[in-house]
């Protein structure tokens, strides 16, 4: 998949997707228009910062609010990844995916313009003790099902079969009605026909959400997205981050701790204190069970997203999960306390069922 390099008057006039020229249903914005909308990228309009740059809130002259993703000049996302994101999102239409409104390539600037999500990202709610109280179980469950439907669309129902490769709480945005929308397709890959996996020498994504086979061998598939969904589901239930969290009484991380509680018959000790209501415990336990099915060590043992969606909408029996697989980051012992933690080792851990 390539996007032709030819530019004329700063407007992309041709693109080639899998060898076929198509018109992109997305608007070109001039840099001047975007600068005006964001008050020249004012810090007062800054919404957040990701691995590839800053996101700003903007307002067009007609009053329409937008979110502007301005890629950093020093970011790892070059023109190829930028074009990848433009092409993919322009061709995806689903209520649980963020909508791309336009783009800008001008000089050194590479900018994406999205629909504005007034409630920000999911992580700003579930990991904040005050804001988490807004998310009762009914709302969290609707968010879980919305994310699942968005992934199902990417994997099976869209014009292109898309593997996201970076699903995480900060990449799920919430609109004014708290409807979740999967965002950030810079790392996404499309696979053709009946293909469901691929291989890469360059592993990208976020440690803590990566499936073991992807983190170690670079093998990505729809099942690696399922693994990431399992981590996200665990975080929504517990209100705790998988990456960097540890129990005060032991060194287990979130997945280890959750699996330990599950095998000891104490799974409800994991749930967010905001959700301590006996009337919903069975539903939360079912979602926790589904999370473990998504987190299976071997990707063949994980359900596909069509099965996950069905399980979330039904009350039938669930298969028992096998061993849960995950990896944890460990700082290289060669680094001193005064050195930056830029080097990491990855340890694969398999939790054996008792």
XYZ file of C-alpha atoms in Angstrom:
354
model
C 0.000 0.000 0.000
C 1.544 3.298 -1.080
C 0.454 6.866 -1.510
C 2.018 8.567 -4.519
C 4.677 11.101 -3.694
C 3.472 13.684 -6.200
C 2.333 16.971 -4.695
C 1.135 20.033 -6.544
C 0.558 23.378 -4.843
C 0.779 21.540 -1.520
C -2.263 19.442 -2.460
C -2.008 15.679 -2.719
C -3.439 14.938 -6.158
C -2.843 11.217 -6.593
C -2.675 8.140 -4.465
C -2.256 4.472 -5.223
C -3.725 1.864 -2.924
C -2.727 -1.695 -3.739
C -2.109 -0.629 -7.311
C -5.491 1.027 -7.828
C -5.945 4.766 -7.988
C -8.824 6.040 -5.867
C -10.153 9.397 -4.758
C -9.680 10.065 -1.071
C -12.813 11.276 0.666
C -10.892 13.640 2.910
C -10.306 17.395 2.756
C -6.969 19.158 2.359
C -6.459 22.024 4.847
C -3.867 24.751 4.414
C -1.429 25.346 7.234
C -2.756 28.901 7.552
C -6.287 27.599 8.136
C -5.115 25.223 10.852
C -2.917 27.852 12.507
C -5.880 30.220 12.674
C -8.151 27.510 14.082
C -5.695 26.659 16.878
C -4.596 30.238 17.610
C -1.214 29.417 16.105
C -0.984 26.136 18.031
C -1.422 27.881 21.363
C -0.535 25.903 24.490
C -3.974 26.868 25.807
C -5.486 24.685 23.095
C -3.280 21.675 23.756
C -5.350 18.518 24.325
C -2.582 15.997 24.801
C 0.725 14.605 23.659
C 1.417 11.238 22.078
C 4.439 9.412 20.796
C 4.309 11.244 17.470
C 3.479 14.781 18.490
C 0.913 17.126 19.999
C -2.861 17.284 19.680
C -4.678 20.628 19.774
C -8.273 21.733 19.884
C -9.242 24.030 17.045
C -12.267 25.946 15.862
C -12.854 26.587 12.167
C -14.325 29.841 10.883
C -17.762 28.198 10.627
C -17.602 27.328 14.349
C -16.924 23.609 13.879
C -14.629 22.181 16.568
C -11.766 19.952 15.457
C -8.861 18.029 16.934
C -5.516 18.725 15.251
C -2.747 16.111 15.442
C 0.520 17.878 14.625
C 3.278 15.362 14.050
C 6.598 16.211 15.612
C 9.501 16.821 13.233
C 11.629 14.499 15.352
C 8.978 11.804 15.706
C 9.405 8.292 14.427
C 6.362 8.721 12.219
C 7.549 9.819 8.839
C 5.697 10.500 5.621
C 5.004 6.794 5.110
C 3.232 6.380 8.457
C 1.416 9.664 7.948
C 0.076 8.600 4.571
C -0.789 5.219 6.033
C -2.990 6.839 8.647
C -4.667 9.156 6.135
C -5.464 6.322 3.732
C -6.712 3.904 6.359
C -8.962 6.254 8.281
C -10.352 7.876 5.142
C -11.657 4.472 4.080
C -13.070 3.442 7.453
C -16.567 4.419 8.511
C -17.928 3.150 11.837
C -19.503 4.823 14.853
C -16.787 3.366 17.098
C -13.863 4.697 15.043
C -12.716 8.310 15.147
C -13.526 10.172 11.918
C -10.776 11.852 9.916
C -11.888 15.217 8.522
C -8.760 16.267 6.680
C -4.999 16.530 6.479
C -2.189 18.954 5.708
C 1.259 18.441 4.200
C 3.032 21.767 3.867
C 6.762 22.296 4.208
C 7.929 20.159 7.114
C 4.439 20.008 8.602
C 2.378 16.824 8.614
C -1.006 17.357 10.256
C -4.184 15.292 10.667
C -7.572 16.853 11.436
C -10.119 14.735 13.311
C -13.595 15.192 14.690
C -13.317 16.698 18.166
C -14.026 14.383 21.112
C -15.146 16.599 24.030
C -14.602 13.958 26.714
C -11.035 13.179 25.750
C -9.475 9.759 26.100
C -10.594 6.785 28.158
C -7.438 6.726 30.265
C -8.232 10.204 31.615
C -11.301 8.685 33.270
C -10.487 5.145 34.375
C -7.091 6.003 35.889
C -8.284 9.116 37.720
C -9.875 8.441 41.124
C -12.199 11.425 40.858
C -13.268 11.136 37.210
C -13.607 7.344 37.485
C -16.683 7.855 39.643
C -18.465 9.206 36.572
C -18.095 5.816 34.912
C -20.560 3.438 36.530
C -20.659 -0.158 35.380
C -23.395 0.419 32.801
C -21.325 3.128 31.118
C -18.118 1.079 31.296
C -19.871 -1.937 29.822
C -21.199 0.165 26.940
C -17.665 1.437 26.337
C -16.312 -2.134 26.378
C -18.907 -3.288 23.849
C -18.314 -0.247 21.640
C -14.562 -0.891 21.512
C -15.243 -4.542 20.703
C -17.582 -3.607 17.844
C -15.007 -1.155 16.478
C -12.326 -3.855 16.470
C -14.720 -6.340 14.863
C -15.338 -3.859 12.068
C -11.591 -3.395 11.533
C -10.890 -7.128 11.514
C -13.819 -8.470 9.543
C -16.332 -5.946 8.236
C -14.376 -3.029 6.759
C -13.322 -2.629 3.128
C -9.788 -3.350 4.318
C -8.845 -5.913 6.963
C -7.066 -3.740 9.527
C -4.825 -4.758 12.432
C -4.522 -1.756 14.752
C -1.322 -2.779 16.615
C -1.601 -0.049 19.263
C -4.935 -0.451 21.020
C -4.772 1.091 24.499
C -6.808 3.316 26.803
C -5.255 6.549 25.545
C -6.195 5.605 21.969
C -9.881 5.268 22.802
C -11.648 8.635 22.628
C -15.062 9.497 24.091
C -17.600 11.728 22.389
C -20.204 13.935 24.068
C -22.396 10.882 24.766
C -19.428 8.822 26.040
C -19.498 6.654 22.922
C -15.995 5.175 22.479
C -14.075 5.699 19.255
C -10.819 3.922 18.458
C -8.169 6.374 17.258
C -4.519 6.644 16.175
C -3.995 4.449 13.129
C -0.377 5.429 12.506
C 0.812 1.933 13.405
C -2.103 0.073 11.809
C -1.487 -2.418 9.014
C -3.882 -3.719 6.396
C -3.798 -7.323 5.233
C -5.476 -8.529 2.094
C -8.131 -11.095 1.370
C -8.338 -13.877 3.930
C -4.957 -13.008 5.458
C -5.156 -12.533 9.226
C -1.521 -11.989 10.230
C 1.805 -10.558 9.157
C 5.389 -10.227 10.274
C 7.610 -7.222 10.831
C 11.188 -6.592 11.869
C 10.147 -3.300 13.457
C 7.982 -3.900 16.501
C 5.898 -0.822 17.277
C 3.203 -0.177 19.822
C 3.070 0.148 23.588
C 4.709 -2.202 26.058
C 2.102 -3.540 28.430
C -0.451 -4.041 25.652
C 1.603 -6.132 23.220
C 0.906 -9.815 22.707
C 3.941 -12.033 23.462
C 4.310 -13.318 19.893
C 4.386 -9.755 18.586
C 6.748 -8.336 21.212
C 9.292 -11.131 20.727
C 8.932 -12.367 17.156
C 7.251 -9.439 15.405
C 4.241 -11.566 14.461
C 1.106 -9.430 14.455
C -2.409 -10.599 13.726
C -6.024 -9.979 14.571
C -5.286 -12.107 17.645
C -2.597 -9.674 18.834
C -5.277 -6.971 18.774
C -7.498 -9.348 20.772
C -4.728 -9.637 23.370
C -4.535 -5.840 23.630
C -8.310 -5.728 24.040
C -7.971 -8.210 26.935
C -5.518 -5.883 28.694
C -7.806 -2.902 28.092
C -10.782 -4.833 29.456
C -8.796 -5.673 32.594
C -7.898 -1.998 33.070
C -11.506 -0.836 32.643
C -12.665 -3.331 35.271
C -9.903 -2.613 37.790
C -9.222 1.074 37.214
C -5.502 0.214 37.279
C -2.820 0.532 34.616
C -1.262 -2.692 33.444
C 2.041 -0.988 32.737
C 3.884 0.181 35.818
C 1.362 -1.079 38.388
C 2.395 -3.409 41.206
C 0.601 -4.669 44.293
C 1.825 -3.154 47.583
C 2.105 -6.606 49.190
C 3.879 -8.448 46.366
C 5.738 -7.814 43.111
C 3.077 -9.153 40.766
C 1.917 -6.884 37.959
C -1.751 -6.352 37.122
C -2.204 -9.405 34.900
C -0.366 -11.668 37.351
C -2.386 -10.277 40.247
C -5.697 -10.658 38.405
C -4.901 -14.238 37.384
C -3.842 -15.102 40.940
C -7.152 -13.788 42.313
C -9.063 -15.692 39.635
C -7.406 -19.018 40.430
C -7.972 -18.456 44.166
C -11.671 -17.757 43.628
C -11.400 -14.091 44.636
C -11.790 -12.275 41.283
C -14.059 -9.531 42.581
C -11.252 -8.183 44.769
C -9.812 -6.778 41.551
C -12.688 -4.492 40.613
C -12.532 -0.728 40.878
C -13.862 0.485 44.232
C -16.295 2.665 42.251
C -18.026 -0.529 41.117
C -18.569 -2.295 44.447
C -22.218 -3.143 43.965
C -23.426 -6.712 44.542
C -26.069 -6.303 41.850
C -23.500 -6.188 39.048
C -20.839 -8.556 40.316
C -21.862 -11.437 38.049
C -21.602 -9.208 34.962
C -18.196 -7.893 36.000
C -16.974 -11.424 36.677
C -18.120 -12.472 33.206
C -16.155 -9.617 31.610
C -13.109 -10.563 33.654
C -13.492 -14.140 32.387
C -13.651 -12.862 28.788
C -10.522 -10.790 29.463
C -8.577 -13.928 30.405
C -9.791 -15.687 27.250
C -8.357 -12.787 25.240
C -5.063 -12.978 27.165
C -4.242 -16.590 26.364
C -0.546 -17.272 25.880
C -1.030 -18.965 22.505
C -2.806 -16.849 19.931
C -4.764 -19.824 18.551
C -6.461 -20.139 21.949
C -7.769 -16.566 21.874
C -11.245 -15.890 20.477
C -11.680 -13.650 17.440
C -13.544 -10.387 17.889
C -16.797 -11.740 16.461
C -16.795 -14.318 19.267
C -15.879 -11.664 21.839
C -18.784 -9.454 20.746
C -21.138 -12.427 20.956
C -19.886 -13.364 24.432
C -20.332 -9.783 25.641
C -23.941 -9.738 24.428
C -24.919 -13.159 25.772
C -25.147 -14.909 29.115
C -24.155 -18.405 28.039
C -21.381 -20.490 29.548
C -17.757 -19.577 28.887
C -14.814 -21.926 28.280
C -12.218 -22.109 31.007
C -9.133 -20.004 30.217
C -5.771 -21.712 29.854
C -2.441 -20.166 30.805
C -2.304 -16.401 30.539
C 0.682 -14.932 28.710
C 2.247 -11.516 29.046
C 5.558 -9.762 29.263
C 6.995 -7.146 31.581
C 9.583 -4.458 30.988
C 12.789 -4.601 32.961
C 15.396 -1.864 32.988
C 18.746 -2.949 31.728
C 21.108 -3.595 34.672
C 23.839 -1.762 32.761
C 22.077 1.554 33.302
C 23.003 3.592 36.331
C 20.473 5.634 38.261
C 21.707 8.763 36.531
C 21.287 7.360 33.032
C 18.032 7.634 31.091
C 15.919 4.488 30.941
C 15.991 4.248 27.171
C 17.102 0.629 27.022
C 14.673 -2.064 28.040
C 14.628 -5.821 28.104
C 11.440 -7.797 27.679
C 10.717 -10.859 29.768
C 8.035 -13.288 28.640
C 6.141 -14.871 31.501
C 3.634 -17.697 31.394
C 1.356 -18.142 34.370
C 0.572 -21.785 34.948
C -2.931 -22.703 36.081
C -3.064 -24.230 39.543
